[in-house]
Short mmCIF file of C-alpha atoms in Angstrom, two decimals:
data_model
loop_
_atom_site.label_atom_id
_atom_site.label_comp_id
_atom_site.label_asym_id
_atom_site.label_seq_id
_atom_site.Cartn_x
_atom_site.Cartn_y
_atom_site.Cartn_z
CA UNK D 1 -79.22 -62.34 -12.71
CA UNK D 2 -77.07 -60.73 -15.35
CA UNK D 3 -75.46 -57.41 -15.13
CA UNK D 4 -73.58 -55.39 -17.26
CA UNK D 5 -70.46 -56.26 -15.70
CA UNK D 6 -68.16 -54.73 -17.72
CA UNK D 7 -69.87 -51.27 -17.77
CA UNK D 8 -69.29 -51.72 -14.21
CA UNK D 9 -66.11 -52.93 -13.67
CA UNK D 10 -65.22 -49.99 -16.18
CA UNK D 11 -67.18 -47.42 -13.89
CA UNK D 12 -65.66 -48.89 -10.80
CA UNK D 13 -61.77 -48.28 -11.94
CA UNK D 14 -61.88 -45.14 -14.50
CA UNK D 15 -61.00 -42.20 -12.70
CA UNK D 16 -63.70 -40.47 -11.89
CA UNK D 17 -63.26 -39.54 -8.34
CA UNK D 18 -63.94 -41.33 -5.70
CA UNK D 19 -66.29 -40.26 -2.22
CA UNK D 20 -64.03 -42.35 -0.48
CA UNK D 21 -61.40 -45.07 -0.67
CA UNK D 22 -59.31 -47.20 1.79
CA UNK D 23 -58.60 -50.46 2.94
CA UNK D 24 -60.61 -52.74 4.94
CA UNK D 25 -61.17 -55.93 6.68
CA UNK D 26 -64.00 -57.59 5.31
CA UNK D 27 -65.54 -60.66 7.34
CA UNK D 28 -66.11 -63.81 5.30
CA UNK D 29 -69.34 -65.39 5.84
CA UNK D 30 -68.81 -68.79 5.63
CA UNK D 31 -72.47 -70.29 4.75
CA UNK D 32 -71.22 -74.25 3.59
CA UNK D 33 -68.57 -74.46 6.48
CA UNK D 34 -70.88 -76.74 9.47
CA UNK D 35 -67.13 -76.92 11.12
CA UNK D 36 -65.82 -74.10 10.65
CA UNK D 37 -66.16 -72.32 14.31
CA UNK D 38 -64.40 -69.17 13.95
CA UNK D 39 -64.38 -66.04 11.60
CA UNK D 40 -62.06 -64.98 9.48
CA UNK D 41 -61.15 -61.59 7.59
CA UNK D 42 -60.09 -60.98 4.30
CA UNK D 43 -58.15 -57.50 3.47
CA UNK D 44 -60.05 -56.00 0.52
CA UNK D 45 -59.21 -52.17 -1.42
CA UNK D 46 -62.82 -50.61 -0.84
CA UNK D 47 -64.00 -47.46 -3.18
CA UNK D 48 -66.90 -45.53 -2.83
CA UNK D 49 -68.72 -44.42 -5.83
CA UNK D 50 -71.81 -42.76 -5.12
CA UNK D 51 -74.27 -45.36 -4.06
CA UNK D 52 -71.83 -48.28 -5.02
CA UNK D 53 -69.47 -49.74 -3.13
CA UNK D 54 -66.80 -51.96 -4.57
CA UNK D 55 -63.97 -53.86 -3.40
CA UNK D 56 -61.05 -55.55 -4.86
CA UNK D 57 -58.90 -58.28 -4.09
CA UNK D 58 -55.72 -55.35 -4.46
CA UNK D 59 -55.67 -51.41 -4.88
CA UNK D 60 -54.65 -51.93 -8.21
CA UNK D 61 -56.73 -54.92 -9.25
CA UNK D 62 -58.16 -53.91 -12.35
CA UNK D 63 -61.27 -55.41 -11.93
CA UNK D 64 -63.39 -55.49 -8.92
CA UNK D 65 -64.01 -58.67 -6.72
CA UNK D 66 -67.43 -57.63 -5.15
CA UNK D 67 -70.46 -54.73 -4.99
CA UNK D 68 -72.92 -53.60 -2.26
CA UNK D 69 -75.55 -51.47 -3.61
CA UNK D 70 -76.23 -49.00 -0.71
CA UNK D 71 -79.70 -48.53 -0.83
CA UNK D 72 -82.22 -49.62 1.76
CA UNK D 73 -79.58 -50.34 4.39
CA UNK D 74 -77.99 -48.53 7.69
CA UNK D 75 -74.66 -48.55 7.88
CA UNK D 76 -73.88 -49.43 12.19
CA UNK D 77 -71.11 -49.74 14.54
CA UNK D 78 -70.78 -53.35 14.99
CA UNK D 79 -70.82 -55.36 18.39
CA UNK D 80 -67.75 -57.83 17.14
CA UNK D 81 -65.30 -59.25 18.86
CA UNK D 82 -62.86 -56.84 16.50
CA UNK D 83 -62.71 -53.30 17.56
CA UNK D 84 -63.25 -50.77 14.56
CA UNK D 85 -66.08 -53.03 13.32
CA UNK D 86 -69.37 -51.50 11.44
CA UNK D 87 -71.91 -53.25 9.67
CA UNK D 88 -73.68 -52.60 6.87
CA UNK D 89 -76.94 -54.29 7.20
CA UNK D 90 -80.08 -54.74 4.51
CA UNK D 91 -83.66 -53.56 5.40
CA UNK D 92 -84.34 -56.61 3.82
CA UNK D 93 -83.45 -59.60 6.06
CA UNK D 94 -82.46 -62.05 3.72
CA UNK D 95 -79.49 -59.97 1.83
CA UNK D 96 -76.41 -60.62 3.81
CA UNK D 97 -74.95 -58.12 5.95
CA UNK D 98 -71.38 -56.66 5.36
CA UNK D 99 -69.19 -56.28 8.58
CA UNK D 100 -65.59 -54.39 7.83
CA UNK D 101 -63.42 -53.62 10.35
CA UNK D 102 -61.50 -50.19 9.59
CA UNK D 103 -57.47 -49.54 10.68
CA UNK D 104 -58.66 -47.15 13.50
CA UNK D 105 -60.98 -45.02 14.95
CA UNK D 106 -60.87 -42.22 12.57
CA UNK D 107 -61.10 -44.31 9.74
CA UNK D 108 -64.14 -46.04 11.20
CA UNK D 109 -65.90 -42.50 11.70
CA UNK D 110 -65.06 -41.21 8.34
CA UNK D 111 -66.24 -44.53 6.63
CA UNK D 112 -69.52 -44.93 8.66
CA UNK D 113 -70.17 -41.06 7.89
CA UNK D 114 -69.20 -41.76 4.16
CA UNK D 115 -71.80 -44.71 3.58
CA UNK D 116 -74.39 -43.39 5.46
CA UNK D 117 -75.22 -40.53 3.70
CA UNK D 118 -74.39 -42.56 0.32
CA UNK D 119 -77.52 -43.77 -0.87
CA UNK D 120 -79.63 -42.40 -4.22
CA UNK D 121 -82.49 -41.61 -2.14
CA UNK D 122 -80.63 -39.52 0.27
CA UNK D 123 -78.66 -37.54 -2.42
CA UNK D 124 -82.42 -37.08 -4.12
CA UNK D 125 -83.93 -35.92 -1.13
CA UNK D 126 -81.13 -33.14 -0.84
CA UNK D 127 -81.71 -32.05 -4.26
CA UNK D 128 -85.36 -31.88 -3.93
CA UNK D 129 -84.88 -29.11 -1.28
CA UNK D 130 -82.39 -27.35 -2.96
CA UNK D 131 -84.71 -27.11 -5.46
CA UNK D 132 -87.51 -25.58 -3.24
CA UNK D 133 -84.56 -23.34 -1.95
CA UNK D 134 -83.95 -21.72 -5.57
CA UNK D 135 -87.28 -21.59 -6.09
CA UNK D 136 -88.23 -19.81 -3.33
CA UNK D 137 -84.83 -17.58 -3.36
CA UNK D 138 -86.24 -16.92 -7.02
CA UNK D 139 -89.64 -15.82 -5.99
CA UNK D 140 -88.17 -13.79 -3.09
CA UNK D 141 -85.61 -12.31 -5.73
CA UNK D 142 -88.51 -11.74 -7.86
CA UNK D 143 -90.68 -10.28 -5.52
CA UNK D 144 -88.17 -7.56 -4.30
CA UNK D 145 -87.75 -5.95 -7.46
CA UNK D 146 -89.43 -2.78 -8.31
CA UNK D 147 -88.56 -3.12 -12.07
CA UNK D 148 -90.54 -6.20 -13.86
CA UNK D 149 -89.88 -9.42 -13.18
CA UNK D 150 -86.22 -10.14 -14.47
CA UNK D 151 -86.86 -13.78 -16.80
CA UNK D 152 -84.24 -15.64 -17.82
CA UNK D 153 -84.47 -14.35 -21.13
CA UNK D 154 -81.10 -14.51 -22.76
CA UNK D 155 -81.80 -18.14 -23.97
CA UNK D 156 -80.95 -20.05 -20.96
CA UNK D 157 -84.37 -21.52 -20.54
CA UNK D 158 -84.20 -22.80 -16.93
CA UNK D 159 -86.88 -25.31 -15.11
CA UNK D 160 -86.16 -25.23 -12.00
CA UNK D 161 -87.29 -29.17 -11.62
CA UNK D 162 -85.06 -29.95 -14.68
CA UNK D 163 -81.50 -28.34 -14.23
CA UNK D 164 -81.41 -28.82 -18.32
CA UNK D 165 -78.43 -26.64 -18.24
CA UNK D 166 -76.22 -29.53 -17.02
CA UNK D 167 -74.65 -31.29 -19.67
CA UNK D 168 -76.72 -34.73 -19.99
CA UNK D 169 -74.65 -37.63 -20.71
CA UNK D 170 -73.91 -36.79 -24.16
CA UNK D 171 -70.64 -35.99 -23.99
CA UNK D 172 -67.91 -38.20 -22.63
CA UNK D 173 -65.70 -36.21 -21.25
CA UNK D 174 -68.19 -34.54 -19.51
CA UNK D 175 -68.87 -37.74 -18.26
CA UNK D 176 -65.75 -38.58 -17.07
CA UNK D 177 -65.18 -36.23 -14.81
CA UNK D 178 -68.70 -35.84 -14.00
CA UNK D 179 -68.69 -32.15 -13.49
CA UNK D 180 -68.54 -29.31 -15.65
CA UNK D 181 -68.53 -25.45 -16.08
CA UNK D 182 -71.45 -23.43 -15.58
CA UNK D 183 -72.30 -20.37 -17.16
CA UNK D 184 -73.14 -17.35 -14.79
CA UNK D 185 -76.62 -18.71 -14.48
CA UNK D 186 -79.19 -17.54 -12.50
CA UNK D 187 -82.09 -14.63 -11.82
CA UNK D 188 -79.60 -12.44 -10.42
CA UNK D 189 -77.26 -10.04 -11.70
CA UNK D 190 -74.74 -9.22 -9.33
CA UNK D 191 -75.37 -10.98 -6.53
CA UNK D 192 -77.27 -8.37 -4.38
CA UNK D 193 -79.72 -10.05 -1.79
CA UNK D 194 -82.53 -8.22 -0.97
CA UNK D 195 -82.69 -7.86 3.08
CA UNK D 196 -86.50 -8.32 3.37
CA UNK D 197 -85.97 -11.66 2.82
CA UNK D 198 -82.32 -12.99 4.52
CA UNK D 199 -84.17 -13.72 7.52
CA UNK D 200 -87.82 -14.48 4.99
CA UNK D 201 -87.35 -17.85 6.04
CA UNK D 202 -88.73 -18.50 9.83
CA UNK D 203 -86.92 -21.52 10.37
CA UNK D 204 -84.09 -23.18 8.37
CA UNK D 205 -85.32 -26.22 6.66
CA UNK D 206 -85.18 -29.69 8.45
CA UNK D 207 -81.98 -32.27 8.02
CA UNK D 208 -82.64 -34.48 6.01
CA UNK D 209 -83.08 -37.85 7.52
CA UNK D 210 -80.49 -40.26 7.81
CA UNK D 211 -81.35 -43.55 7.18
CA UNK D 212 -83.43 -45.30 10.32
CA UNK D 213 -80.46 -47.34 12.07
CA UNK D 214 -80.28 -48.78 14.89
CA UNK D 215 -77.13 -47.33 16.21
CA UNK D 216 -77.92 -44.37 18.22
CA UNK D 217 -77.91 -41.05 16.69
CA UNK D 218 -79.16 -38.09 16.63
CA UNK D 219 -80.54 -37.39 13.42
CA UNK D 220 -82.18 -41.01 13.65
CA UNK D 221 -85.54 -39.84 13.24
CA UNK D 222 -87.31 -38.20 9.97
CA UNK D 223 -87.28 -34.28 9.94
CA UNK D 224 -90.86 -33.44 10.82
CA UNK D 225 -91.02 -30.75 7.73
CA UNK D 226 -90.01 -33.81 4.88
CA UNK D 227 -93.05 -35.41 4.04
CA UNK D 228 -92.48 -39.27 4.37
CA UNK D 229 -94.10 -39.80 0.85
CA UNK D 230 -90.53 -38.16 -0.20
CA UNK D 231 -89.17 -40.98 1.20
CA UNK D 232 -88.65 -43.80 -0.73
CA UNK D 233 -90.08 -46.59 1.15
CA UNK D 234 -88.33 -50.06 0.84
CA UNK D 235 -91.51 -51.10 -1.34
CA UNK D 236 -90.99 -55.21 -1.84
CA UNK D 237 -90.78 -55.00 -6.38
CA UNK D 238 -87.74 -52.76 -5.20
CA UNK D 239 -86.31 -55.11 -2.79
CA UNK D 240 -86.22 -58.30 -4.38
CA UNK D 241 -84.44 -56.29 -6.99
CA UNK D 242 -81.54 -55.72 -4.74
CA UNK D 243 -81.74 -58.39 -2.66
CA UNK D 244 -81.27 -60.28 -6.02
CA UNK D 245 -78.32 -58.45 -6.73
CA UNK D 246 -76.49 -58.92 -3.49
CA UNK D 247 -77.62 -62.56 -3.54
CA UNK D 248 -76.40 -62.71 -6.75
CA UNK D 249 -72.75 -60.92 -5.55
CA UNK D 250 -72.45 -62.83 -2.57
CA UNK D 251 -73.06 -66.91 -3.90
CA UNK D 252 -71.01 -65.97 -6.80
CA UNK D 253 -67.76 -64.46 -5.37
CA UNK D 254 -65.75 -67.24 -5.47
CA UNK D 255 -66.40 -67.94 -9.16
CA UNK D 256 -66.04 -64.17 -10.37
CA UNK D 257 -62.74 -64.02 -8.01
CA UNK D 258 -61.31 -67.05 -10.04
CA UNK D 259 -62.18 -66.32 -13.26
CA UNK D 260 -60.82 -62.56 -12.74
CA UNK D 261 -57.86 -64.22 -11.12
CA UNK D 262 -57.44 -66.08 -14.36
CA UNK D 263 -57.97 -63.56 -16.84
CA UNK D 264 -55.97 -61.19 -15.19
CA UNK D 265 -53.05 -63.25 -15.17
CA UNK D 266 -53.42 -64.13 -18.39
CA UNK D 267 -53.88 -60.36 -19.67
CA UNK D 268 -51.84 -58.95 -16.72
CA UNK D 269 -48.86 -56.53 -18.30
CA UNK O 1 -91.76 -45.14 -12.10
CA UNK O 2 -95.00 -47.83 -13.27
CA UNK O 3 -93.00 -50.55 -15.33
CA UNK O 4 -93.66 -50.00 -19.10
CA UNK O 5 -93.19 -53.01 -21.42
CA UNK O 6 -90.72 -53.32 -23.59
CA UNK O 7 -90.90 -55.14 -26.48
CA UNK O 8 -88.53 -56.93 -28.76
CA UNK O 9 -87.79 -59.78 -25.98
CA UNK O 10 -91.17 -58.40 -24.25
CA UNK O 11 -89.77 -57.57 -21.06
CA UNK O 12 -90.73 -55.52 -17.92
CA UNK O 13 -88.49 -52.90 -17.56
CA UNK O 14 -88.44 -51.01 -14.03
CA UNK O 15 -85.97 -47.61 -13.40
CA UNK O 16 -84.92 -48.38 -9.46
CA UNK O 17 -82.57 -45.30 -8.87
CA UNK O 18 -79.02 -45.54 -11.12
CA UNK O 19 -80.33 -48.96 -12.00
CA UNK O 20 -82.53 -50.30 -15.09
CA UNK O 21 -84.14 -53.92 -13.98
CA UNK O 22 -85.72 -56.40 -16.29
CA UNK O 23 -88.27 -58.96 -15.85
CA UNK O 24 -90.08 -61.41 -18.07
CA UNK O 25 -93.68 -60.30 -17.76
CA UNK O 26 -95.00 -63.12 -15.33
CA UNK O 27 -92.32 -62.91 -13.01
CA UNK O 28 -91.81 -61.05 -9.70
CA UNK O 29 -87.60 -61.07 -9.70
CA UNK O 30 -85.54 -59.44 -12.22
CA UNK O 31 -83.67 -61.73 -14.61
CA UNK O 32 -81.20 -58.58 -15.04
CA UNK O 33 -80.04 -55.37 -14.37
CA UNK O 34 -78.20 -52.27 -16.21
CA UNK O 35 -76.20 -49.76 -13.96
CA UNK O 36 -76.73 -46.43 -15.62
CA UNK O 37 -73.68 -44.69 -15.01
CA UNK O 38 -71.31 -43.69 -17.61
CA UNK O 39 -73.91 -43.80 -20.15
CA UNK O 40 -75.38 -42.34 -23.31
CA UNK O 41 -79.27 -42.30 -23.53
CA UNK O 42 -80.39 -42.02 -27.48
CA UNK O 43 -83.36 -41.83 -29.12
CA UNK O 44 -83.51 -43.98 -32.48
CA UNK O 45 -86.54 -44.05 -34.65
CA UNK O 46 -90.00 -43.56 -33.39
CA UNK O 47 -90.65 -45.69 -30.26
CA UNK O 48 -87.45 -46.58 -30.00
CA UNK O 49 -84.48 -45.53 -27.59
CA UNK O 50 -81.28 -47.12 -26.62
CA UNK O 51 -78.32 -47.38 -23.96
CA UNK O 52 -75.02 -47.27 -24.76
CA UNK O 53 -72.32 -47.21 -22.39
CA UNK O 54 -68.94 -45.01 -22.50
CA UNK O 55 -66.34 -48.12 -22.78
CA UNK O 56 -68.07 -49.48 -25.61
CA UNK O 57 -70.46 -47.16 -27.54
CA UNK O 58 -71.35 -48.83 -30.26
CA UNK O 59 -73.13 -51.81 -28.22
CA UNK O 60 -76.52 -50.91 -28.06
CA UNK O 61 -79.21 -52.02 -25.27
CA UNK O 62 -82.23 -51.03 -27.53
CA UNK O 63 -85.80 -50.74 -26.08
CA UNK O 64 -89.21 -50.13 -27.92
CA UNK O 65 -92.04 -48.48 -26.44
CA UNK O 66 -95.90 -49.05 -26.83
CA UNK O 67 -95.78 -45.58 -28.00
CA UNK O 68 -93.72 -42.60 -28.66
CA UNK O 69 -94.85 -40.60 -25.88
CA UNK O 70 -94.03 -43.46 -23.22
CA UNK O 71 -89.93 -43.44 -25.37
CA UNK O 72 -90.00 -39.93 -24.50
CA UNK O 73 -90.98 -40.17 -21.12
CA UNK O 74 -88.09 -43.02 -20.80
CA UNK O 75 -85.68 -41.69 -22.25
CA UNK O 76 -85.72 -38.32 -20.05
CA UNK O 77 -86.34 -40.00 -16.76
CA UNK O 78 -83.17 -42.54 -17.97
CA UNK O 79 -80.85 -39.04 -18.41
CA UNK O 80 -81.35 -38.02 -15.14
CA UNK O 81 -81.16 -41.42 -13.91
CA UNK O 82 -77.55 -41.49 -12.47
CA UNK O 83 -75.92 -40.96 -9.57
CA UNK O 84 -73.51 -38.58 -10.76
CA UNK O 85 -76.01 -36.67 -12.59
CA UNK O 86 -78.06 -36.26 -8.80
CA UNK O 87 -74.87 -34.98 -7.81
CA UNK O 88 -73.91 -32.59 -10.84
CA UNK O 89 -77.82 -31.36 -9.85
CA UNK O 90 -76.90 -30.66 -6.20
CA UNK O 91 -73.86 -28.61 -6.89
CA UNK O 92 -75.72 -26.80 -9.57
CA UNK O 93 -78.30 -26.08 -7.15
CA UNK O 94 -75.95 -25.11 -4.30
CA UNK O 95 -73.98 -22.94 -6.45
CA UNK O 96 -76.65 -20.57 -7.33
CA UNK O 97 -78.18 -20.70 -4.30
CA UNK O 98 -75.25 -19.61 -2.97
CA UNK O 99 -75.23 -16.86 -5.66
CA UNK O 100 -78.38 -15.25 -4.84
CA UNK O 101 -78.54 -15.50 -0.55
CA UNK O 102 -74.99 -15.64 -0.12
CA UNK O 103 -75.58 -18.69 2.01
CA UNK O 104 -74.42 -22.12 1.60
CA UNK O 105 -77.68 -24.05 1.33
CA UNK O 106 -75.82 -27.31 3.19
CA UNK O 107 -74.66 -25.57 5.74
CA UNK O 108 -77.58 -25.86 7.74
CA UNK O 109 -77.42 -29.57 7.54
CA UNK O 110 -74.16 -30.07 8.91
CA UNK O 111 -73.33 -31.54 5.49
CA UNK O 112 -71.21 -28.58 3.56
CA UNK O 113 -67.75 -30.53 4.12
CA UNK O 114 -69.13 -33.77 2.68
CA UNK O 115 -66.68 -34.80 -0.06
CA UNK O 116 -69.57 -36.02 -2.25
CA UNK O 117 -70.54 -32.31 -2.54
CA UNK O 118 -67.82 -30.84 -3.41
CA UNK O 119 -66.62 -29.64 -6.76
CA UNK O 120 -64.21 -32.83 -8.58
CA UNK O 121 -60.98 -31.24 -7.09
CA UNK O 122 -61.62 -31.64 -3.69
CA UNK O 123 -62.66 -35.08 -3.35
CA UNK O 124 -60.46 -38.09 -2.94
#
């Protein structure tokens, strides 16, 4: 399945920031090894991205050796023989798991915490309910006032499902950083929260779910005020997709790894 | 997203979060993928939009439409489809939030620390 590799290689090493870096021990699944008893790890530089998780052969490799796309799977501590093992495993059982051992115990935590909450559907799930939030902070804003409703009437036309007032990706710095200014946006004018409605709410809104795992925890199950149809369930059109890309990733490592190898040695400075 | 098709090499194209599959039309697995970060979303003549990508803009990914309202739809549902632009959407949404109760909306998750919702300074 093709890819456009070098848009991703490029988004893997430009500087944008990171959610999380680090070195780990990544197991090697041996598949064509009959005689080959025992398991073996291979030190890899791991960056988080967002949903995307790539590793490479060094920390300053220039171009990544491998990619798990972190959607549909629960990230779990890992019943291995080596302690400060997780796993990253696929709601689809035919895409390989990922087991990593981390240098300690905090390391583990902080990586298990990191790719948990690091899939698209997660961080869209958040924003849906922030959205709700504003929107009802709006109304309640609205509402309070004695004067007519305040509109967003200087020009900043604002809809509150399409935050149009974030830059799209037109321009590229913006993109490279990924964040920019904002204006002093908003329905209110100096910040004054009207007291009716600080407690309006009768109960804050639910967590929002982590991802079913296996592993115990306590957030395991769905918030009962998120309906499931927010939820994106692992529908099969949208797992073969990724279960074609980390098929795709995982016979073809060895390959990529040369030929990167290669070309960086031919290219390296 | 329903899969619209696109012509030129008539394929189905499907938006799975940050990532634009294609399929040939009578076949269930992709034969390829896009990953929509970093990328510039354009709209060219009527029916027509294309993806360009921030290392090399003037390679164009180019995509007809059945019909101009279906390009439109695409091409807004493509600019929002990135990860960073989810997050650019959260902090936007936190912020004023924030503004107008005072309270930080994340706060009650247990998530406010999270690096991935922070402001580009504070993360790794």
């Amino acid at each position: 399945m093709k890819l456009n590799e070098r848009s991703v290689a490029h988004y893997a090493t430009c500087d944008s920031p990171a959610d999380h870096a680090g070195f780990l021990r990544k197991r090697v699944e041996r598949h064509h090894h009959a005689h080959h008893h025992g398991t073996s790890y291979q030190r890899r530089w791991f960056v988080l991205k967002g949903n995307l998780l790539f590793y490479f052969e060094e920390r300053d490799s220039r171009e990544p050796v491998g990619l798990v796309v972190l959607e549909g799977c629960t990230v779990e501590l890992c019943e291995a023989a080596e302690e400060f093992a997780f796993a990253i495993r696929f709601d689809d059982a035919g895409a390989r798991a990922y087991v990593l051992v981390a240098d300690g115990q905090t390391a583990m935590e902080a990586w298990v915490k990191a790719l948990s909450r690091a899939s698209f559907d997660y961080m869209r799930l958040v924003v849906r309910e922030l959205e709700k939030q504003l929107e009802e902070a709006c109304k309640s804003l609205a509402a309070c006032r004695k004067s007519p409703r305040r509109s967003s009437s200087s020009g900043r036309k604002r809809h509150l499902s399409n935050p149009a007032l974030l830059p799209l990706q037109e321009k590229p710095t913006a993109l490279e950083n990924g964040y920019s200014t904002w204006g002093s946006g908003g329905c209110v004018p100096g910040g004054a929260t009207c007291p009716d409605h600080d407690g309006g709410q009768t109960k804050p809104p639910p967590l929002p779910p982590r991802r079913r795992s296996a592993a115990s925890s306590a957030t395991g199950s769905p918030a009962p005020g998120l309906s499931p149809a927010m939820l994106e369930s692992p529908v099969s059109p949208e797992t073969i997709c990724f279960s074609k890309l980390h098929n795709w990733y995982g016979q073809e490592i060895a390959a990529l790894r040369r030929e990167w190898q290669e070309r960086q040695k031919r290219g390296h400075l | 997203i329903p899969p619209f098709p696109a012509v030129l090499k008539k394929r189905l194209v499907k938006l799975v979060v940050n990532f634009l599959f294609y399929f040939r039309t009578d076949e269930a697995e992709p034969i390829g993928a896009l990953l929509l970060e970093h990328c510039r979303i354009t709209k060219e003549e009527e029916n027509v939009f294309s993806i360009s990508f921030i290392e090399e803009p003037e390679r164009k990914y180019c995509f007809e439409c059945a019909t101009e309202e279906q390009c439109q739809e695409w091409v807004e549902a493509l600019k929002r489809a990135s990860y960073e632009f989810l997050r650019r959407s959260l902090i936007f949404y936190r912020n004023e939030i924030q503004k107008m109760t005072g309270k930080d909306p994340l706060e009650q998750y247990g998530i406010s620390e999270e690096a991935r919702f922070q402001l580009g300074t504070h993360r790794q």
